[in-house]
């Protein structure tokens, strides 16, 4: 049986000072979100394993997620956070050796000067070291920031880079053909680099979720999936729910069903298997974990 993997979800113990990005109208997120909240949902949606991704820029986040993973067999991997600009990064990364620590992420999207940050020598040394050690680096940026990303990705080609959330397409502006065109161009540029893969995640909250998902929003999301498939091909795409953030706009089941129906309409069974687990297992090096996860 092919293991189905949710390659992008989060956990937290909520404290307002730790999650300033959770705004006052995001009350559904302002609660603890721990494995016991997700396990039954995964079972209902026939997902056997997940990758827990950092949600705050603090090295304590990495320890928190690894502790959860240690106690939870179906958390097959962790994408943590560390100060990749630190002078003592070699020692910091050495202290985090753990079989379920598969990658690192920094919220580049939140930097006030994204081009300047991406050009920093210390940050680039950090990402290069991460790749040398065999870790994946998750790239988190918005559509407006995508023009700065190809040069960064081209510099760091020694291991996998994973583009989170399809580069956060500006779905609220997708009625304008030029918005779609620009996003597609940047996506194609990244897809031309064979070490870059893409997560089909986080799309429902790029629409105007405060107004509720509309038919047009769903059409825009399916368009994004179509264009991502055309750019990356079926072997470089992976499913991610972005739970619990997705709950702002849709249930886990709704997110999974949207991708399920699209994949059935567009992919052969072996390609669906790649999307639903094979690509994540290959890129994050999860084969040892997936072999041990009960079906």
PDB file of N, CA, C and O in Angstrom, residues 10 17 67 74 84 87 91 120 130 168 186 189 231 274-275 281:
ATOM      1  N   UNK A  10       0.839  22.006  10.810  1.00  0.00           N
ATOM      2  CA  UNK A  10       1.455  22.688  11.948  1.00  0.00           C
ATOM      3  C   UNK A  10       0.846  22.211  13.258  1.00  0.00           C
ATOM      4  O   UNK A  10      -0.302  21.737  13.304  1.00  0.00           O
ATOM      5  N   UNK A  17       1.557  35.957  22.436  1.00  0.00           N
ATOM      6  CA  UNK A  17       2.838  36.603  22.169  1.00  0.00           C
ATOM      7  C   UNK A  17       3.724  35.771  21.239  1.00  0.00           C
ATOM      8  O   UNK A  17       4.635  36.313  20.592  1.00  0.00           O
ATOM      9  N   UNK A  67       9.739  16.791  19.903  1.00  0.00           N
ATOM     10  CA  UNK A  67       9.176  16.066  21.051  1.00  0.00           C
ATOM     11  C   UNK A  67       7.826  15.446  20.683  1.00  0.00           C
ATOM     12  O   UNK A  67       7.538  14.298  21.041  1.00  0.00           O
ATOM     13  N   UNK A  74       2.971   8.699  13.596  1.00  0.00           N
ATOM     14  CA  UNK A  74       2.569   9.167  12.276  1.00  0.00           C
ATOM     15  C   UNK A  74       3.131  10.547  11.918  1.00  0.00           C
ATOM     16  O   UNK A  74       2.988  10.981  10.773  1.00  0.00           O
ATOM     17  N   UNK A  84      19.548  30.645  10.737  1.00  0.00           N
ATOM     18  CA  UNK A  84      20.482  30.232   9.705  1.00  0.00           C
ATOM     19  C   UNK A  84      21.555  31.277   9.438  1.00  0.00           C
ATOM     20  O   UNK A  84      22.515  31.013   8.701  1.00  0.00           O
ATOM     21  N   UNK A  87      26.495  32.855  13.560  1.00  0.00           N
ATOM     22  CA  UNK A  87      27.916  32.542  13.372  1.00  0.00           C
ATOM     23  C   UNK A  87      28.242  31.113  13.793  1.00  0.00           C
ATOM     24  O   UNK A  87      29.150  30.495  13.234  1.00  0.00           O
ATOM     25  N   UNK A  91      27.520  24.416  14.977  1.00  0.00           N
ATOM     26  CA  UNK A  91      27.267  23.813  16.288  1.00  0.00           C
ATOM     27  C   UNK A  91      25.771  23.695  16.566  1.00  0.00           C
ATOM     28  O   UNK A  91      25.318  22.693  17.146  1.00  0.00           O
ATOM     29  N   UNK A 120      21.886  38.270   1.715  1.00  0.00           N
ATOM     30  CA  UNK A 120      22.811  38.309   2.854  1.00  0.00           C
ATOM     31  C   UNK A 120      23.802  37.147   2.797  1.00  0.00           C
ATOM     32  O   UNK A 120      23.396  35.980   2.685  1.00  0.00           O
ATOM     33  N   UNK A 130      22.977  23.893   5.309  1.00  0.00           N
ATOM     34  CA  UNK A 130      21.800  23.028   5.444  1.00  0.00           C
ATOM     35  C   UNK A 130      21.785  21.978   4.325  1.00  0.00           C
ATOM     36  O   UNK A 130      21.564  20.782   4.564  1.00  0.00           O
ATOM     37  N   UNK A 168       2.390  31.141  -2.921  1.00  0.00           N
ATOM     38  CA  UNK A 168       1.273  31.974  -2.482  1.00  0.00           C
ATOM     39  C   UNK A 168       0.710  32.866  -3.598  1.00  0.00           C
ATOM     40  O   UNK A 168       0.824  34.100  -3.554  1.00  0.00           O
ATOM     41  N   UNK A 186       6.845  33.116 -13.173  1.00  0.00           N
ATOM     42  CA  UNK A 186       7.792  32.863 -12.083  1.00  0.00           C
ATOM     43  C   UNK A 186       7.801  31.388 -11.701  1.00  0.00           C
ATOM     44  O   UNK A 186       8.864  30.823 -11.400  1.00  0.00           O
ATOM     45  N   UNK A 189       9.832  29.475 -14.210  1.00  0.00           N
ATOM     46  CA  UNK A 189      11.264  29.700 -14.019  1.00  0.00           C
ATOM     47  C   UNK A 189      11.809  28.794 -12.923  1.00  0.00           C
ATOM     48  O   UNK A 189      12.884  28.190 -13.059  1.00  0.00           O
ATOM     49  N   UNK A 231       3.849  23.069 -15.120  1.00  0.00           N
ATOM     50  CA  UNK A 231       5.208  23.562 -14.890  1.00  0.00           C
ATOM     51  C   UNK A 231       6.115  22.488 -14.297  1.00  0.00           C
ATOM     52  O   UNK A 231       7.217  22.232 -14.799  1.00  0.00           O
ATOM     53  N   UNK A 274       2.482   9.572  -6.419  1.00  0.00           N
ATOM     54  CA  UNK A 274       3.583  10.509  -6.195  1.00  0.00           C
ATOM     55  C   UNK A 274       3.089  11.749  -5.458  1.00  0.00           C
ATOM     56  O   UNK A 274       3.687  12.182  -4.468  1.00  0.00           O
ATOM     57  N   UNK A 275       1.988  12.305  -5.927  1.00  0.00           N
ATOM     58  CA  UNK A 275       1.416  13.498  -5.316  1.00  0.00           C
ATOM     59  C   UNK A 275       1.055  13.260  -3.854  1.00  0.00           C
ATOM     60  O   UNK A 275       1.298  14.114  -2.990  1.00  0.00           O
ATOM     61  N   UNK A 281       8.141  11.552   0.285  1.00  0.00           N
ATOM     62  CA  UNK A 281       9.050  10.545   0.818  1.00  0.00           C
ATOM     63  C   UNK A 281      10.411  10.617   0.142  1.00  0.00           C
ATOM     64  O   UNK A 281      11.458  10.499   0.794  1.00  0.00           O
TER      65      UNK A 281
END
